PDB file of C-alpha atoms and ligand atoms in Angstrom:
ATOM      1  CA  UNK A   1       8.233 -12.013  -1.285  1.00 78.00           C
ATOM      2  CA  UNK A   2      10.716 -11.682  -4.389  1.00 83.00           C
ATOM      3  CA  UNK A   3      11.131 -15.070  -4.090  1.00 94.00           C
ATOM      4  CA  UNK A   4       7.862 -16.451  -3.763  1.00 96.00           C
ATOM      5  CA  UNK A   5       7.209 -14.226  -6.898  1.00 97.00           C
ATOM      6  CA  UNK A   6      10.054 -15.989  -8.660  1.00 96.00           C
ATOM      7  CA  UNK A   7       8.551 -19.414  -7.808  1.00 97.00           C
ATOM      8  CA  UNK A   8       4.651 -18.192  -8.760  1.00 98.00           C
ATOM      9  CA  UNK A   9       6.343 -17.032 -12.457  1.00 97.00           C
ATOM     10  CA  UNK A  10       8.241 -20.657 -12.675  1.00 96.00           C
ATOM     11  CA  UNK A  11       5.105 -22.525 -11.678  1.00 97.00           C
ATOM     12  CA  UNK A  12       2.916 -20.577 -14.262  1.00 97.00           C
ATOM     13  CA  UNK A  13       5.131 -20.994 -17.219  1.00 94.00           C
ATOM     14  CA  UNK A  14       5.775 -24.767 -16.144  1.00 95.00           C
ATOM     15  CA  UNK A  15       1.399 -25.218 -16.156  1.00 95.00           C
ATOM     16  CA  UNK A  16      -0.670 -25.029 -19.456  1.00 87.00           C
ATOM     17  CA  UNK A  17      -4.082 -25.292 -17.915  1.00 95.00           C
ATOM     18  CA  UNK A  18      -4.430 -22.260 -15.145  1.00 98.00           C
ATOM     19  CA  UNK A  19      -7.833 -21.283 -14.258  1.00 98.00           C
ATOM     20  CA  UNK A  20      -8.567 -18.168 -11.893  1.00 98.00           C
ATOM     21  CA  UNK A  21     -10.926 -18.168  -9.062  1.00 98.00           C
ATOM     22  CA  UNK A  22     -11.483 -14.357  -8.181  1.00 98.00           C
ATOM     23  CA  UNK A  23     -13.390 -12.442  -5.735  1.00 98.00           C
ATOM     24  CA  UNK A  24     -14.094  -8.553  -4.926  1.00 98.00           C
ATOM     25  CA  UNK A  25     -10.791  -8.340  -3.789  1.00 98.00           C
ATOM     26  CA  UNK A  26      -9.397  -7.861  -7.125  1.00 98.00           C
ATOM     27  CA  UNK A  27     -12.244  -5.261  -7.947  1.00 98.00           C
ATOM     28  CA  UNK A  28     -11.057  -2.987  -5.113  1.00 97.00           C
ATOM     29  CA  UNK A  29      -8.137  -1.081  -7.117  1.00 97.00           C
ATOM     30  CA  UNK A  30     -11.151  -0.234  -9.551  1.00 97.00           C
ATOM     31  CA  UNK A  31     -13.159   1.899  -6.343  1.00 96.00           C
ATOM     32  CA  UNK A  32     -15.916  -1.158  -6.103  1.00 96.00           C
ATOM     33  CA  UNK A  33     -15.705  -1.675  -2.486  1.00 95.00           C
ATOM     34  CA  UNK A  34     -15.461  -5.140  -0.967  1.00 96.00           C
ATOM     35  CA  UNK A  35     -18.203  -6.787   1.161  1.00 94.00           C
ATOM     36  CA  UNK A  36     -16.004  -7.797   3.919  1.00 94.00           C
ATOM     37  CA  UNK A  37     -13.560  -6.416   6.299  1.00 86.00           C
ATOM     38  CA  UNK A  38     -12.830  -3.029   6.467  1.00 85.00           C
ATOM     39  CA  UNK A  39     -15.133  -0.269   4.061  1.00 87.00           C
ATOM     40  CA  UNK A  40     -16.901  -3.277   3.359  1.00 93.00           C
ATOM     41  CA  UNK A  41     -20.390  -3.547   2.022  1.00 91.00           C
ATOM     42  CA  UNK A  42     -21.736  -5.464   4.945  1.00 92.00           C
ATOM     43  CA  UNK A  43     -20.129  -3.167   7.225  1.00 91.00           C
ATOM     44  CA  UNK A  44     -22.710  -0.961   6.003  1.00 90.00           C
ATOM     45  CA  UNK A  45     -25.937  -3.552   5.347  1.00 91.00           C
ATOM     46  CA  UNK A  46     -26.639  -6.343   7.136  1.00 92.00           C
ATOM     47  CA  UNK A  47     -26.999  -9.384   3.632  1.00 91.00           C
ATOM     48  CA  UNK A  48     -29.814 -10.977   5.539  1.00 93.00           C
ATOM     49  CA  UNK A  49     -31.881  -8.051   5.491  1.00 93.00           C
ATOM     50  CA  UNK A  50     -30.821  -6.661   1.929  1.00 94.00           C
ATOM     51  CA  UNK A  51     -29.342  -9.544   0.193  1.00 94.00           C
ATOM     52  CA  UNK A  52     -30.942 -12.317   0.847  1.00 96.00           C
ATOM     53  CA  UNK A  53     -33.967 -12.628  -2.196  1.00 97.00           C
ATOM     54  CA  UNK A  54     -36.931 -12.657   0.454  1.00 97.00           C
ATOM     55  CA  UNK A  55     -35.586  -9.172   1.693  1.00 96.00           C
ATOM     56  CA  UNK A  56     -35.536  -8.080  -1.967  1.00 97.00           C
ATOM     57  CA  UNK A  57     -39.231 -10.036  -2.395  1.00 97.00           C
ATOM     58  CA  UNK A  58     -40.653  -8.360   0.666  1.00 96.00           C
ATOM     59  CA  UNK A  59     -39.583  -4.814  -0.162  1.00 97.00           C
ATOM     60  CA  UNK A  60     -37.941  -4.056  -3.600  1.00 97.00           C
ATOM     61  CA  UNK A  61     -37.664  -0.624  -2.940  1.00 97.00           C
ATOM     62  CA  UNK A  62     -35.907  -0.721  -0.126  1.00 96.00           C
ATOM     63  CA  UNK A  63     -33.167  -3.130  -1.172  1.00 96.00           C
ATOM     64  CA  UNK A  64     -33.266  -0.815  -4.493  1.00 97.00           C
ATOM     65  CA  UNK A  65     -32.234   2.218  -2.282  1.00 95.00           C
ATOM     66  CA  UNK A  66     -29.916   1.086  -0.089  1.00 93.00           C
ATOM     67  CA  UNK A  67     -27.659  -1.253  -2.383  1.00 93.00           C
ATOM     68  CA  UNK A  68     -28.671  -2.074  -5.875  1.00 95.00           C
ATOM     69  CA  UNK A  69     -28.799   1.852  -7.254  1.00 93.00           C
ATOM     70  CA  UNK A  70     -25.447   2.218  -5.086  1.00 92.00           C
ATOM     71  CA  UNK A  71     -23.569  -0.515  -6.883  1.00 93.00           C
ATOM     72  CA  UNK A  72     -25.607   0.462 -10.575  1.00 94.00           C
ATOM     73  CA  UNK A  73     -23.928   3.608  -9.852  1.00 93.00           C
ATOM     74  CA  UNK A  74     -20.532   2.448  -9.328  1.00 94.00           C
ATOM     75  CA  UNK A  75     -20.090  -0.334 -11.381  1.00 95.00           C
ATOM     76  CA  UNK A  76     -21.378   2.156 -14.918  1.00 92.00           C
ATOM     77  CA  UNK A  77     -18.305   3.678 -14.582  1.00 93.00           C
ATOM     78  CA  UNK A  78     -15.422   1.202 -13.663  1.00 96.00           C
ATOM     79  CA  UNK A  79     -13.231   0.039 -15.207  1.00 98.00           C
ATOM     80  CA  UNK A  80     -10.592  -2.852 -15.114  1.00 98.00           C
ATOM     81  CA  UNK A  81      -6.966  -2.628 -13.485  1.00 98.00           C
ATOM     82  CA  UNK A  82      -3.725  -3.588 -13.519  1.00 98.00           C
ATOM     83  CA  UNK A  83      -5.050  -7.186 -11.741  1.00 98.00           C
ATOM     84  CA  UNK A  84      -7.805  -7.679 -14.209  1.00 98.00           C
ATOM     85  CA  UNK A  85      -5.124  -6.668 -17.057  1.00 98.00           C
ATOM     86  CA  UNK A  86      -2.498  -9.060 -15.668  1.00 98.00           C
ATOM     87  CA  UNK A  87      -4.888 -12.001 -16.059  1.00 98.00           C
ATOM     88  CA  UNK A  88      -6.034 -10.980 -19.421  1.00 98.00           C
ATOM     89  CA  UNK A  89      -2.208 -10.859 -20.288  1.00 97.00           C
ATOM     90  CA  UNK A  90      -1.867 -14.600 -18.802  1.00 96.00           C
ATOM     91  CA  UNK A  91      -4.611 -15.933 -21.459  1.00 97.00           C
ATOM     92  CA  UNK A  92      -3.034 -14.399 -24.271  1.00 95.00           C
ATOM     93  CA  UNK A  93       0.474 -15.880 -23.332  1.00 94.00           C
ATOM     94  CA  UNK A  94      -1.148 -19.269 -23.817  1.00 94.00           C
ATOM     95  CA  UNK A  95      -1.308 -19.723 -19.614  1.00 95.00           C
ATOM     96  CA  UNK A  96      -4.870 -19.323 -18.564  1.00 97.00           C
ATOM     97  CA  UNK A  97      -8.225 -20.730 -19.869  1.00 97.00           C
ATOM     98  CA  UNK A  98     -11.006 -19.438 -17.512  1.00 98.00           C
ATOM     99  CA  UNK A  99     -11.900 -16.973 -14.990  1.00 98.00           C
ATOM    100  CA  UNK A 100     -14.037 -18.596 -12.841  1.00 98.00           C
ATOM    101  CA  UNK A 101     -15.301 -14.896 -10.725  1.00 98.00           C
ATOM    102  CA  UNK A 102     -17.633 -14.296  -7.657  1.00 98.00           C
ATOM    103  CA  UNK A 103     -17.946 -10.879  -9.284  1.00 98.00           C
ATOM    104  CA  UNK A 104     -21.345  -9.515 -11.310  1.00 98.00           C
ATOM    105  CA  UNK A 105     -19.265  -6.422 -12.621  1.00 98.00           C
ATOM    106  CA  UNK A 106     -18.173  -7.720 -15.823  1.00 97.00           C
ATOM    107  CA  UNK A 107     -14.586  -6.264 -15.489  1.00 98.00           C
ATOM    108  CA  UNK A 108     -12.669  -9.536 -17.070  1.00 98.00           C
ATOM    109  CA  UNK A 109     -14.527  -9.296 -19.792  1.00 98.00           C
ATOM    110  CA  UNK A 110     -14.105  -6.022 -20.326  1.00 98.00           C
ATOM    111  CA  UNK A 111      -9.915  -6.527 -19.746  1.00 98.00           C
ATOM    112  CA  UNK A 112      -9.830  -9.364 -22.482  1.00 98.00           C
ATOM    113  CA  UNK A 113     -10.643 -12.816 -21.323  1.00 98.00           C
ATOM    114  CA  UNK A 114     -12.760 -14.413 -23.488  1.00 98.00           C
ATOM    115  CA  UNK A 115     -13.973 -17.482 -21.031  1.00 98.00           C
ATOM    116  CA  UNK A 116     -15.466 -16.104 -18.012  1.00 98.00           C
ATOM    117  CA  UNK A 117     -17.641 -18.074 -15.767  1.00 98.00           C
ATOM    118  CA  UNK A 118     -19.621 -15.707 -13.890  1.00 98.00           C
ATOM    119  CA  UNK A 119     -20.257 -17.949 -10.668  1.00 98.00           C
ATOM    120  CA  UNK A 120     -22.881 -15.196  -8.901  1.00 97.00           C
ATOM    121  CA  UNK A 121     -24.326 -14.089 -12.084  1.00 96.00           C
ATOM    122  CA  UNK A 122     -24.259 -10.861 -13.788  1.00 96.00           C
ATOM    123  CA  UNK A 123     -25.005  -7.333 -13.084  1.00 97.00           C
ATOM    124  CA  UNK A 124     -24.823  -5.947 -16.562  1.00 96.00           C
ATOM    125  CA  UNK A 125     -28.305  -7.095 -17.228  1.00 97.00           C
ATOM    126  CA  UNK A 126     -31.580  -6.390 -15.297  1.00 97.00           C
ATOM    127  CA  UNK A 127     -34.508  -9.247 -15.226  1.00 98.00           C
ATOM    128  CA  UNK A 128     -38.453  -8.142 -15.065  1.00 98.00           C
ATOM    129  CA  UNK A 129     -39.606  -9.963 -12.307  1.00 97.00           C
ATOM    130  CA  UNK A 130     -43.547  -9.921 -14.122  1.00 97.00           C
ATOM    131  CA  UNK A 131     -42.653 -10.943 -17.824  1.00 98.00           C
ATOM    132  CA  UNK A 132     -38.728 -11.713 -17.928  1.00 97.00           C
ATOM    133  CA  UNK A 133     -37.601  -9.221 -20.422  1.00 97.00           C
ATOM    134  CA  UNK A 134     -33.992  -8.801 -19.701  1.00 97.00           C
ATOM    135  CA  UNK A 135     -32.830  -5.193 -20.303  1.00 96.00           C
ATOM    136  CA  UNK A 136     -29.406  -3.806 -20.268  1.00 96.00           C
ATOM    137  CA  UNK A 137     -28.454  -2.250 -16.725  1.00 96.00           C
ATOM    138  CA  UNK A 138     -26.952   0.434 -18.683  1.00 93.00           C
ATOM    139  CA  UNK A 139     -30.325   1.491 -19.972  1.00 94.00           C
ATOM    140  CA  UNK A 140     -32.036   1.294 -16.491  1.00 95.00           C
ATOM    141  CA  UNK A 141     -32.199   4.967 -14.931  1.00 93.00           C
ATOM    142  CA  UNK A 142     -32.911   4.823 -11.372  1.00 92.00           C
ATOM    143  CA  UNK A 143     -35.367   7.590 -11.587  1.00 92.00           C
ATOM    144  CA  UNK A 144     -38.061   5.779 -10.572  1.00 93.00           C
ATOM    145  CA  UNK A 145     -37.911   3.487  -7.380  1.00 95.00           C
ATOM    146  CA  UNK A 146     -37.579   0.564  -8.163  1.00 96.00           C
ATOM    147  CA  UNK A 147     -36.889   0.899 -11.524  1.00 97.00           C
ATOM    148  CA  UNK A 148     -39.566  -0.893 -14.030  1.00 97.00           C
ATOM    149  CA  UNK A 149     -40.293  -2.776 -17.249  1.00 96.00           C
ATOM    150  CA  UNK A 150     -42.077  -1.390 -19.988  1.00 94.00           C
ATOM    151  CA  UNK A 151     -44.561  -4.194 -18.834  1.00 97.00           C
ATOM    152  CA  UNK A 152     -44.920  -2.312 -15.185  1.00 96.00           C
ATOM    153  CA  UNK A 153     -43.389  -4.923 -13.432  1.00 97.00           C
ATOM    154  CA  UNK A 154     -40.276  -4.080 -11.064  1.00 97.00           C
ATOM    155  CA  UNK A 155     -36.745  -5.103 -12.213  1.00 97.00           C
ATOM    156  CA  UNK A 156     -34.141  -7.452 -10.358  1.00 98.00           C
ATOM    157  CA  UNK A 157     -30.319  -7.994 -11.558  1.00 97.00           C
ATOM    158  CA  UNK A 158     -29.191 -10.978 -13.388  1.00 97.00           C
ATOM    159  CA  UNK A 159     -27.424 -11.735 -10.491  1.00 96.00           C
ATOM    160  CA  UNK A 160     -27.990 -14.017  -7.219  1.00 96.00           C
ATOM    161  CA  UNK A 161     -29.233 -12.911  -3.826  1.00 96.00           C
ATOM    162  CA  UNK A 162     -28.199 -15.203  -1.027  1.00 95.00           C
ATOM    163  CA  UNK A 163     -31.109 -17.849  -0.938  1.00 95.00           C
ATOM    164  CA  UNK A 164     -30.731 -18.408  -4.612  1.00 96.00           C
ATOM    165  CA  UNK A 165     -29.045 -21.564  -6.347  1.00 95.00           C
ATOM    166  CA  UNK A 166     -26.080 -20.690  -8.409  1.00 95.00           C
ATOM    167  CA  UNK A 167     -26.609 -21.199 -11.930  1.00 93.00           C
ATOM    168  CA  UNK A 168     -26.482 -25.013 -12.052  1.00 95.00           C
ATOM    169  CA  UNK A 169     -24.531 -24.562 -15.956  1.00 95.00           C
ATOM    170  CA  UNK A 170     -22.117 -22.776 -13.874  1.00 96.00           C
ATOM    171  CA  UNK A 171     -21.579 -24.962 -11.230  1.00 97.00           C
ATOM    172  CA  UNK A 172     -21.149 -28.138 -13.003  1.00 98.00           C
ATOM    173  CA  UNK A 173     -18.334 -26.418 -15.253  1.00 98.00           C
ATOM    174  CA  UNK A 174     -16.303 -24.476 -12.379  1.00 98.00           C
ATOM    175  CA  UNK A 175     -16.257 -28.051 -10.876  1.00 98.00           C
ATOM    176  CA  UNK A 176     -15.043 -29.676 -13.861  1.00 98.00           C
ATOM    177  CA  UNK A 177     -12.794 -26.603 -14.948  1.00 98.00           C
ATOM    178  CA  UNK A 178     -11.381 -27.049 -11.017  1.00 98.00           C
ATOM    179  CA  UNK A 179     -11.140 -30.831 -11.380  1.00 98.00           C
ATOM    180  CA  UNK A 180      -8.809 -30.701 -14.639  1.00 98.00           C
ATOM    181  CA  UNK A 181      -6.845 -27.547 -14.155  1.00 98.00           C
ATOM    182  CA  UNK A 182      -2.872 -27.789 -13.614  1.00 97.00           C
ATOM    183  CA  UNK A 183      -2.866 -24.843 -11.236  1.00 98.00           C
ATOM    184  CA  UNK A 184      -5.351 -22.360 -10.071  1.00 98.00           C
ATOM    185  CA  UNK A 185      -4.710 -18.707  -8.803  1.00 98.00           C
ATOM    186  CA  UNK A 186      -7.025 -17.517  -6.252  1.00 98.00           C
ATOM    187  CA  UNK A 187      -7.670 -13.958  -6.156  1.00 98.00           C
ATOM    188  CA  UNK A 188      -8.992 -11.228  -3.721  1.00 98.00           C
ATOM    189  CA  UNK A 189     -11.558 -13.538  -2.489  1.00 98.00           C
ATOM    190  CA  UNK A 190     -12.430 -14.167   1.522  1.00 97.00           C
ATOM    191  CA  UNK A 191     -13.228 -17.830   0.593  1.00 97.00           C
ATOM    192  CA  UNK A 192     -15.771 -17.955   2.732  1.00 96.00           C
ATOM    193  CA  UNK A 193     -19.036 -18.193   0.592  1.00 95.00           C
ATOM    194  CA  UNK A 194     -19.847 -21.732  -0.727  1.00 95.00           C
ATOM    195  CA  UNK A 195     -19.863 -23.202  -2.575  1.00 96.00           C
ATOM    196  CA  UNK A 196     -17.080 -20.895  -4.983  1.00 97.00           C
ATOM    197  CA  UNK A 197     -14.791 -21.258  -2.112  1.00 98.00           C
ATOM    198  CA  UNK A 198     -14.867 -25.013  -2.731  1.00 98.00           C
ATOM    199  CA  UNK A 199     -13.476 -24.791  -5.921  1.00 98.00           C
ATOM    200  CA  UNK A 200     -10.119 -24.317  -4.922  1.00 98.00           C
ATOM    201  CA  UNK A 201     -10.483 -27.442  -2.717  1.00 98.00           C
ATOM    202  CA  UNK A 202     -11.480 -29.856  -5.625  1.00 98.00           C
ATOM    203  CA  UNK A 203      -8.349 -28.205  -7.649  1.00 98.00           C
ATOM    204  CA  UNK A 204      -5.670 -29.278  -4.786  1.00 98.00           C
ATOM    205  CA  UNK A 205      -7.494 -32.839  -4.219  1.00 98.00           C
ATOM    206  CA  UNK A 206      -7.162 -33.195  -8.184  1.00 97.00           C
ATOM    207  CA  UNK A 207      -3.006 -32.672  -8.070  1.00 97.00           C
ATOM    208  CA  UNK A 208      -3.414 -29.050  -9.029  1.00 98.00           C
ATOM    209  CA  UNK A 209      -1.006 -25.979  -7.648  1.00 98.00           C
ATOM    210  CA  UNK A 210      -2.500 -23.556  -5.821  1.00 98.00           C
ATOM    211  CA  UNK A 211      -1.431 -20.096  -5.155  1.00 98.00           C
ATOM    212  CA  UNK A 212      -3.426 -17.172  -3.177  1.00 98.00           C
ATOM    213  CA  UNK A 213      -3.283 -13.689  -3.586  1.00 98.00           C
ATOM    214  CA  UNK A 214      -4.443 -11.473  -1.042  1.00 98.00           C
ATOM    215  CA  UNK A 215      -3.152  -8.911   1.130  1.00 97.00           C
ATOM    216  CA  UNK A 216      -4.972 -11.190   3.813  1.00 97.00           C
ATOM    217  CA  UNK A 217      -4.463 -14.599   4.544  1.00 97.00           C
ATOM    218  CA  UNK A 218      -7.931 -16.965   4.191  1.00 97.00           C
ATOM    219  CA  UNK A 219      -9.495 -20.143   5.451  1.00 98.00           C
ATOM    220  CA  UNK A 220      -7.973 -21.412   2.329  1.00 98.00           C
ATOM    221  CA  UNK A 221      -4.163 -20.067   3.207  1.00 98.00           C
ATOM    222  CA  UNK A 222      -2.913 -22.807   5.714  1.00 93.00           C
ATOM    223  CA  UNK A 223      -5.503 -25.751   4.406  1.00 96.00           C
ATOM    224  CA  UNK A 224      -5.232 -25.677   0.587  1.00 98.00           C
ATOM    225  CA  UNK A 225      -3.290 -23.064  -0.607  1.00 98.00           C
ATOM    226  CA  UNK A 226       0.581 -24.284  -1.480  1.00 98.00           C
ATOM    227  CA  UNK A 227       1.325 -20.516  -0.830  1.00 98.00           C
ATOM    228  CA  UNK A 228       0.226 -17.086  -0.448  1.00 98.00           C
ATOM    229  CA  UNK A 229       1.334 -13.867  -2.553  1.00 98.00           C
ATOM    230  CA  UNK A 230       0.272 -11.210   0.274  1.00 98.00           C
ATOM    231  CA  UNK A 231      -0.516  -8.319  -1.011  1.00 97.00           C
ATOM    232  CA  UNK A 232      -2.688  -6.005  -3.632  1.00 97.00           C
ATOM    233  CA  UNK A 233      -3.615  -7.712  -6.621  1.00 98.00           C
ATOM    234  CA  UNK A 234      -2.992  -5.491  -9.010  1.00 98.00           C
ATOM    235  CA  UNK A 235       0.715  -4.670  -7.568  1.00 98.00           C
ATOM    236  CA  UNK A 236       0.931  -8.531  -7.597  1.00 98.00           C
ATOM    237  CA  UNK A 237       0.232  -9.396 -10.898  1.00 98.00           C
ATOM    238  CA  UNK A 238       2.374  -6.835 -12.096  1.00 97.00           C
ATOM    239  CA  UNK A 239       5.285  -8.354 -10.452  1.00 97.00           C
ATOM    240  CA  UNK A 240       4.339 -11.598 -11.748  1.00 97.00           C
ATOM    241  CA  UNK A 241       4.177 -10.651 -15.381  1.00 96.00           C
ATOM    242  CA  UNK A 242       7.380  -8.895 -14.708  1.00 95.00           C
ATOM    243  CA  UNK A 243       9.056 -12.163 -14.174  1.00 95.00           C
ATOM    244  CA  UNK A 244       7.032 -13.713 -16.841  1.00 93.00           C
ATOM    245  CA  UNK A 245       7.959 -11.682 -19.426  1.00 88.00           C
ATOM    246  CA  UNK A 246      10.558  -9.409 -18.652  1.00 72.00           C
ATOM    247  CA  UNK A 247      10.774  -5.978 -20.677  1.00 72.00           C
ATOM    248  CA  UNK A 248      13.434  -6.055 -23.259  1.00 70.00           C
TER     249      UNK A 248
HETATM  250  P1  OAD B 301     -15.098 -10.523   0.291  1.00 52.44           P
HETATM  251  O1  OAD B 301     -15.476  -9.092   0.452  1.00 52.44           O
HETATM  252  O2  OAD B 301     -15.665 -11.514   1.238  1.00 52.44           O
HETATM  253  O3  OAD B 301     -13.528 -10.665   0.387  1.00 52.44           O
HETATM  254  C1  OAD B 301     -12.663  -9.786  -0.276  1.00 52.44           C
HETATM  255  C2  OAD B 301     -11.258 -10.337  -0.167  1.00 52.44           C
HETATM  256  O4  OAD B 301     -10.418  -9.494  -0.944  1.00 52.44           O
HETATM  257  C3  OAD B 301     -10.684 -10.347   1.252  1.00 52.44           C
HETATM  258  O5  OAD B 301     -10.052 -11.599   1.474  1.00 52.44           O
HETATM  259  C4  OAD B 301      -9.658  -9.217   1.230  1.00 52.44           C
HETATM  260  O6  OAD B 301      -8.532  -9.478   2.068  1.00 52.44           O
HETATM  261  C5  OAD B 301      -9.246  -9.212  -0.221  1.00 52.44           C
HETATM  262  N1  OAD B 301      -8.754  -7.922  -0.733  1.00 52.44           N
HETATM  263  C6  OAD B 301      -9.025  -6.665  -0.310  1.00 52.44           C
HETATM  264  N2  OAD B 301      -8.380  -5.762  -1.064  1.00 52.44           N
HETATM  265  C7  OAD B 301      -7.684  -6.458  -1.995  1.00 52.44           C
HETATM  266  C8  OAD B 301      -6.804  -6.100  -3.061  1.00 52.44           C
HETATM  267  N3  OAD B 301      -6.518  -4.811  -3.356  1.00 52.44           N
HETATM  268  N4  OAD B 301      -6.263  -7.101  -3.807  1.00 52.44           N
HETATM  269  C9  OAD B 301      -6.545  -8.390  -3.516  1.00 52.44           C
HETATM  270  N5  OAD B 301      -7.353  -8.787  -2.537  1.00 52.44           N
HETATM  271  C10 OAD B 301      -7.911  -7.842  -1.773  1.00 52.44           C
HETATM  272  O7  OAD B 301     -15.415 -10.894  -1.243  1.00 52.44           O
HETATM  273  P2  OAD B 301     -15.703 -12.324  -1.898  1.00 52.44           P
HETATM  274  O8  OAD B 301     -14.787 -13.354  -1.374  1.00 52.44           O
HETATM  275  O9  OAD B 301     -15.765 -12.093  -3.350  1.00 52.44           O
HETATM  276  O10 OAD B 301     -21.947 -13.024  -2.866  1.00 52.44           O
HETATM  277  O11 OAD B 301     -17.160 -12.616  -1.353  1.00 52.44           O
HETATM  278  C11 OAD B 301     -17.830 -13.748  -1.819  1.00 52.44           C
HETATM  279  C12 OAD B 301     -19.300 -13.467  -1.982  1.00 52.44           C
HETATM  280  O12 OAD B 301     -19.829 -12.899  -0.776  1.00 52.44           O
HETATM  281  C13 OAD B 301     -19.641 -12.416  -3.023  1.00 52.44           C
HETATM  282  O13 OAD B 301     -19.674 -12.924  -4.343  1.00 52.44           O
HETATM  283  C14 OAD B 301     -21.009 -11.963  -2.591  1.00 52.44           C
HETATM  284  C15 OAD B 301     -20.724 -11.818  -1.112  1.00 52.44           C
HETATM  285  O14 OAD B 301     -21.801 -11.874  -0.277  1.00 52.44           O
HETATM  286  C16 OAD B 301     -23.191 -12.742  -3.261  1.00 52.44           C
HETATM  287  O15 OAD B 301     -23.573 -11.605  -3.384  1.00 52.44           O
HETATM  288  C17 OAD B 301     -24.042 -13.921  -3.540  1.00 52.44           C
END
């Protein structure tokens, strides 16, 4: 592993145009649980019947319950780690340009990186399904099931349910971003949801390096991947930025 390190820490200083495709994985050090494997979310919930947008349609408070109050709860309160840190560390060395993150928990932002693409949308904000207000999740209480506008009509996140499109601004520039980048570090993510997993696809087809890290290998690990850095992310990066910039 010490090697592979050493050759992930000469391939990043040898790139200039690094993007980062991430995935709950690298939220898990911060207590927001994954949705697969084990302690997973859909452990818990079968997606088709709470997060797929006709579930949500056909009974908001239901889906409000069971998973959206859960994860309000949770995300209020965390904050990023050492993984987040590491890659807000890489932009301000001059390495990376763009998170490109499955995520809706705003936690790169919050670390420092300034160009986040938020692939799935956002959680931070809450949409009124009646007259579109969009209110600040942070000012949502979940005292009343579902929660509601001002306007009486119920809320929804800012973020997709399965059966939605992704953002179509997002997707055009995560394929672009993917198409042009030098190298792209893929992060915590099962690579298993399309079409983010494709990203790191059209990186490798373009010439670009691609380097996992996971404590898991993926679909990606023996197909796309150059190599993997198995393990925690957070523990990862560290040793990364250890090589990277060594302490004095
Ligand atoms: P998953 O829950 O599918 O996968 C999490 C990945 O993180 C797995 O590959 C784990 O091995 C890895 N992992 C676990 N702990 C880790 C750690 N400490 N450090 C690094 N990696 C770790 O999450 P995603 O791939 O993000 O979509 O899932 C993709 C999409 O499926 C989500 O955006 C969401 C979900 O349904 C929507 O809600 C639309």
């Amino acid at each position: 592993m010490a090697d592979l390190i050493k050759k992930a820490a000469g391939d990043i200083a040898a790139s200039r145009k690094i993007v980062a495709l991430t995935g709950a994985g690298i939220s898990v050090e911060s207590g927001i649980p994954p949705f697969r494997g084990k302690g997973g979310v859909w452990e818990k919930f079968d997606p088709m019947e709470y997060a797929h947008i006709d579930a949500f349609m056909r009974d908001p408070e239901k889906v409000w319950r069971a998973l959206i109050g859960e994860m309000k709860s949770t995300l209020d309160t965390a904050r990023p780690n050492d993984a987040h840190l590491g890659l807000a560390r890489l932009e301000s060395l001059g390495y990376l340009q763009t998170v490109i993150t499955q995520n809706v928990d705003g936690l790169h932002q919050m670390a420092g990186n300034s160009d986040v693409i938020e692939f799935h949308g956002s959680f931070a904000v809450m949409e009124c399904l009646e007259c579109r207000r969009e209110i600040d999740t942070a000012d949502v209480t979940l005292e009343e099931m579902p929660p509601k506008c001002m306007c009486g009509g119920i809320l929804r996140p800012a973020c997709i349910f399965f059966g939605e499109l992704i953002p179509p601004e997002h997707l055009t520039r995560s394929q672009a971003i993917s198409a042009r980048c030098d190298l792209m570090l893929v992060v915590g993510t099962s690579a298993v949801v399309q079409p983010a997993a494709f990203m790191p696809v059209i990186a490798k087809q373009s010439g670009a390096t691609v380097i996992e890290i996971n404590p898991e290998s993926t679909p990606l690990t023996h197909t796309t991947s150059d190599y993997l850095l198995k393990g925690r992310a957070g523990d990862v990066m560290n040793a990364l930025l250890q090589e990277i910039e060594p302490p004095a």
